[in-house]
Each structure stands twice: as C-alpha cells, then as structure tokens.
PDB file of C-alpha atoms in Angstrom:
ATOM      1  CA  MET A   9     -27.499   3.016  52.186  1.00 86.00           C
ATOM      2  CA  ALA A  10     -26.286   6.173  53.917  1.00 87.00           C
ATOM      3  CA  ALA A  11     -24.781   4.107  56.759  1.00 89.00           C
ATOM      4  CA  ALA A  12     -22.877   1.940  54.277  1.00 89.00           C
ATOM      5  CA  TYR A  13     -21.613   5.059  52.493  1.00 90.00           C
ATOM      6  CA  GLN A  14     -20.418   6.627  55.754  1.00 93.00           C
ATOM      7  CA  THR A  15     -18.784   3.368  56.832  1.00 94.00           C
ATOM      8  CA  GLY A  16     -16.998   3.148  53.486  1.00 93.00           C
ATOM      9  CA  ILE A  17     -15.748   6.728  53.767  1.00 94.00           C
ATOM     10  CA  SER A  18     -14.522   6.068  57.323  1.00 95.00           C
ATOM     11  CA  LEU A  19     -12.714   2.900  56.242  1.00 96.00           C
ATOM     12  CA  LEU A  20     -11.134   4.702  53.293  1.00 96.00           C
ATOM     13  CA  ALA A  21      -9.974   7.587  55.493  1.00 95.00           C
ATOM     14  CA  GLY A  22      -8.566   5.146  58.056  1.00 95.00           C
ATOM     15  CA  SER A  23      -6.741   3.254  55.322  1.00 96.00           C
ATOM     16  CA  VAL A  24      -5.183   6.445  53.987  1.00 92.00           C
ATOM     17  CA  ILE A  25      -4.051   7.443  57.488  1.00 91.00           C
ATOM     18  CA  ALA A  26      -2.587   3.977  58.092  1.00 94.00           C
ATOM     19  CA  PHE A  27      -0.784   4.100  54.726  1.00 93.00           C
ATOM     20  CA  VAL A  28       0.741   7.504  55.531  1.00 88.00           C
ATOM     21  CA  ILE A  29       1.861   6.315  58.978  1.00 89.00           C
ATOM     22  CA  VAL A  30       3.471   3.153  57.600  1.00 92.00           C
ATOM     23  CA  HIS A  31       5.246   5.074  54.810  1.00 90.00           C
ATOM     24  CA  THR A  32       6.177   8.133  56.899  1.00 86.00           C
ATOM     25  CA  GLY A  33       9.666   8.621  55.500  1.00 86.00           C
ATOM     26  CA  ALA A  34       8.682   8.057  51.869  1.00 90.00           C
ATOM     27  CA  ARG A  35       9.873  10.678  49.415  1.00 90.00           C
ATOM     28  CA  TYR A  36       6.464  10.975  47.713  1.00 88.00           C
ATOM     29  CA  LEU A  37       4.890  11.951  51.052  1.00 88.00           C
ATOM     30  CA  ALA A  38       7.351  14.795  51.649  1.00 88.00           C
ATOM     31  CA  ILE A  39       4.606  17.372  51.040  1.00 87.00           C
ATOM     32  CA  PHE A  40       3.078  16.377  54.379  1.00 83.00           C
ATOM     33  CA  ARG A  41       6.331  17.442  56.072  1.00 86.00           C
ATOM     34  CA  SER A  42       6.351  20.868  54.388  1.00 91.00           C
ATOM     35  CA  ARG A  43       6.203  24.078  56.402  1.00 93.00           C
ATOM     36  CA  LEU A  44       2.695  24.867  55.182  1.00 93.00           C
ATOM     37  CA  PHE A  45       1.275  21.506  56.266  1.00 91.00           C
ATOM     38  CA  THR A  46       3.177  21.685  59.563  1.00 92.00           C
ATOM     39  CA  PHE A  47       1.841  25.195  60.219  1.00 93.00           C
ATOM     40  CA  PHE A  48      -1.774  24.221  59.565  1.00 93.00           C
ATOM     41  CA  GLY A  49      -1.314  21.011  61.534  1.00 91.00           C
ATOM     42  CA  LEU A  50      -0.177  23.100  64.486  1.00 92.00           C
ATOM     43  CA  ILE A  51      -3.260  25.324  64.479  1.00 94.00           C
ATOM     44  CA  SER A  52      -5.820  23.015  62.840  1.00 94.00           C
ATOM     45  CA  TYR A  53      -7.757  22.147  65.981  1.00 94.00           C
ATOM     46  CA  ALA A  54      -8.048  25.786  66.991  1.00 95.00           C
ATOM     47  CA  VAL A  55      -9.228  26.700  63.468  1.00 96.00           C
ATOM     48  CA  TYR A  56     -11.788  23.899  63.694  1.00 96.00           C
ATOM     49  CA  MET A  57     -13.052  25.196  67.042  1.00 96.00           C
ATOM     50  CA  ILE A  58     -13.076  28.895  66.080  1.00 97.00           C
ATOM     51  CA  HIS A  59     -14.236  29.046  62.462  1.00 97.00           C
ATOM     52  CA  THR A  60     -17.929  28.440  63.176  1.00 97.00           C
ATOM     53  CA  TYR A  61     -18.097  31.410  65.540  1.00 98.00           C
ATOM     54  CA  VAL A  62     -16.238  33.635  63.096  1.00 98.00           C
ATOM     55  CA  LEU A  63     -18.622  32.537  60.334  1.00 97.00           C
ATOM     56  CA  MET A  64     -21.670  33.268  62.490  1.00 97.00           C
ATOM     57  CA  ALA A  65     -20.293  36.704  63.427  1.00 97.00           C
ATOM     58  CA  TYR A  66     -19.538  37.482  59.772  1.00 97.00           C
ATOM     59  CA  ASP A  67     -23.043  36.465  58.681  1.00 96.00           C
ATOM     60  CA  HIS A  68     -24.598  38.456  61.523  1.00 96.00           C
ATOM     61  CA  LEU A  69     -22.654  41.610  60.630  1.00 96.00           C
ATOM     62  CA  ARG A  70     -22.831  41.232  56.835  1.00 94.00           C
ATOM     63  CA  GLY A  71     -26.350  39.945  56.495  1.00 91.00           C
ATOM     64  CA  PRO A  72     -27.624  37.271  54.126  1.00 90.00           C
ATOM     65  CA  LEU A  73     -25.757  36.620  50.894  1.00 91.00           C
ATOM     66  CA  SER A  74     -27.514  36.496  47.543  1.00 91.00           C
ATOM     67  CA  PRO A  75     -27.713  33.005  46.088  1.00 92.00           C
ATOM     68  CA  GLY A  76     -25.261  32.622  43.219  1.00 91.00           C
ATOM     69  CA  ASP A  77     -23.152  35.680  44.158  1.00 93.00           C
ATOM     70  CA  LEU A  78     -19.770  34.016  43.774  1.00 95.00           C
ATOM     71  CA  THR A  79     -17.829  37.176  44.647  1.00 95.00           C
ATOM     72  CA  ALA A  80     -19.642  37.605  47.974  1.00 95.00           C
ATOM     73  CA  TYR A  81     -19.110  33.945  48.883  1.00 96.00           C
ATOM     74  CA  THR A  82     -15.420  34.147  47.951  1.00 97.00           C
ATOM     75  CA  ILE A  83     -14.943  37.264  50.081  1.00 97.00           C
ATOM     76  CA  ARG A  84     -16.772  35.533  52.926  1.00 97.00           C
ATOM     77  CA  PHE A  85     -14.551  32.438  52.646  1.00 97.00           C
ATOM     78  CA  VAL A  86     -11.284  34.399  52.532  1.00 98.00           C
ATOM     79  CA  THR A  87     -12.323  36.715  55.387  1.00 97.00           C
ATOM     80  CA  VAL A  88     -13.529  33.927  57.672  1.00 97.00           C
ATOM     81  CA  LEU A  89     -10.441  31.809  56.939  1.00 97.00           C
ATOM     82  CA  GLY A  90      -8.073  34.730  57.559  1.00 97.00           C
ATOM     83  CA  ILE A  91      -9.698  35.762  60.827  1.00 98.00           C
ATOM     84  CA  SER A  92      -9.900  32.138  61.988  1.00 98.00           C
ATOM     85  CA  VAL A  93      -6.187  31.581  61.294  1.00 97.00           C
ATOM     86  CA  LEU A  94      -5.257  34.827  63.096  1.00 98.00           C
ATOM     87  CA  LEU A  95      -7.373  33.956  66.135  1.00 97.00           C
ATOM     88  CA  SER A  96      -5.929  30.434  66.136  1.00 97.00           C
ATOM     89  CA  LEU A  97      -2.396  31.822  66.147  1.00 96.00           C
ATOM     90  CA  LEU A  98      -3.295  34.090  69.038  1.00 97.00           C
ATOM     91  CA  THR A  99      -4.743  31.209  71.030  1.00 96.00           C
ATOM     92  CA  TYR A 100      -1.682  29.084  70.227  1.00 94.00           C
ATOM     93  CA  TYR A 101       0.793  31.664  71.515  1.00 94.00           C
ATOM     94  CA  LEU A 102      -1.297  33.091  74.362  1.00 95.00           C
ATOM     95  CA  ILE A 103      -2.970  29.926  75.691  1.00 93.00           C
ATOM     96  CA  GLU A 104      -1.666  26.664  74.246  1.00 92.00           C
ATOM     97  CA  ARG A 105       2.103  27.219  74.472  1.00 91.00           C
ATOM     98  CA  PRO A 106       1.981  28.542  78.046  1.00 92.00           C
ATOM     99  CA  ALA A 107      -0.254  25.608  79.004  1.00 90.00           C
ATOM    100  CA  LEU A 108       2.118  23.136  77.339  1.00 88.00           C
ATOM    101  CA  SER A 109       5.028  24.573  79.318  1.00 88.00           C
ATOM    102  CA  LEU A 110       3.231  23.453  82.495  1.00 88.00           C
ATOM    103  CA  ARG A 111       3.288  19.788  81.424  1.00 85.00           C
ATOM    104  CA  LYS A 112       6.479  19.098  83.351  1.00 82.00           C
ATOM    105  CA  TYR A 113       4.696  20.073  86.574  1.00 83.00           C
ATOM    106  CA  VAL A 114       1.504  18.134  85.880  1.00 81.00           C
ATOM    107  CA  LEU A 115       2.553  14.888  84.241  1.00 77.00           C
ATOM    108  CA  ALA A 116       4.125  12.091  86.232  1.00 68.00           C
ATOM    109  CA  PRO A 117       7.713  11.127  85.428  1.00 67.00           C
ATOM    110  CA  SER A 118       8.024   8.537  82.685  1.00 65.00           C
ATOM    111  CA  HIS A 119       9.820   6.099  85.002  1.00 65.00           C
ATOM    112  CA  PRO A 120       8.886   5.731  88.690  1.00 57.00           C
ATOM    113  CA  SER A 121      12.489   5.640  89.856  1.00 59.00           C
ATOM    114  CA  ALA A 122      13.292   8.899  88.015  1.00 55.00           C
ATOM    115  CA  SER A 123      11.609  11.062  90.671  1.00 55.00           C
ATOM    116  CA  PHE A 124      13.339   9.084  93.427  1.00 56.00           C
ATOM    117  CA  LYS A 125      16.747   9.653  91.820  1.00 58.00           C
ATOM    118  CA  LYS A 126      16.057  13.398  91.463  1.00 58.00           C
ATOM    119  CA  THR A 127      15.014  13.648  95.118  1.00 56.00           C
ATOM    120  CA  GLU A 128      17.972  11.577  96.265  1.00 57.00           C
ATOM    121  CA  ALA A 129      20.418  13.697  94.237  1.00 57.00           C
ATOM    122  CA  ALA A 130      18.929  16.935  95.592  1.00 59.00           C
ATOM    123  CA  ASN A 131      19.228  15.733  99.188  1.00 60.00           C
ATOM    124  CA  GLY A 132      22.797  14.735  98.545  1.00 55.00           C
TER     125      GLY A 132
END
C-alpha cells in the first residue's frame, strides 16, 4: 500500500509540474514569478544541501528540546531557516556565481561552425 501511495504522490506532483509548465504565462500562476519565489528558487538547492548540517549543529549546541515545547521548536525553525538562507546566499555569491561565469570557457559552442568563424575572424 505504501508503494501505491508514493506512486500516487509522485504522479500528482508530476502532473502539477506539467500543468504549470504548460500554463506558464497564465495570470493565475503569476505568484510563481514573484520576487519571493524567484529568490527562493535561486537558492533552494543550497538551502536543501545546507539545512541538515545547520539543524544538526543547532541541536548539538542547544541540546534536546522538550516534547510539546512549541516556543522552542518555533525558535529552532526560525533560527535554522535564517542561518540556512544566509549560508545559501553566501555560497551563491562566493561559489556558484563565479563558477557560472566560467561556463563560457568550459562548454562547447552551441554550433560547431561558431568556433571556426571566431577563429577565422581573429586570424583575419
């Protein structure tokens, strides 16, 4: 039953993604083009990669939380989210953007004759 549930969730998620892609310019999907969504889309992978380590460090430094202590769990959530977003921004500006600027040196030209034309023009 669990496999059927997971398959259903995966199919539903895929259908939603396909719907959003097909209706990209739709007015009712404008929220996905907002600055907030764009910002989190830009750093989402880094947040995903970093948040577990921030959470482990927080729990190590803070110690165990009391079950049912909503205030402590809220503080933990806000702190871990804030630190994860800050670290993700740092990695974006210090690692990802500089690495992306190297793409023009690493990736092949989109058309094979483009590099020939550049070389030919440079040689005159």
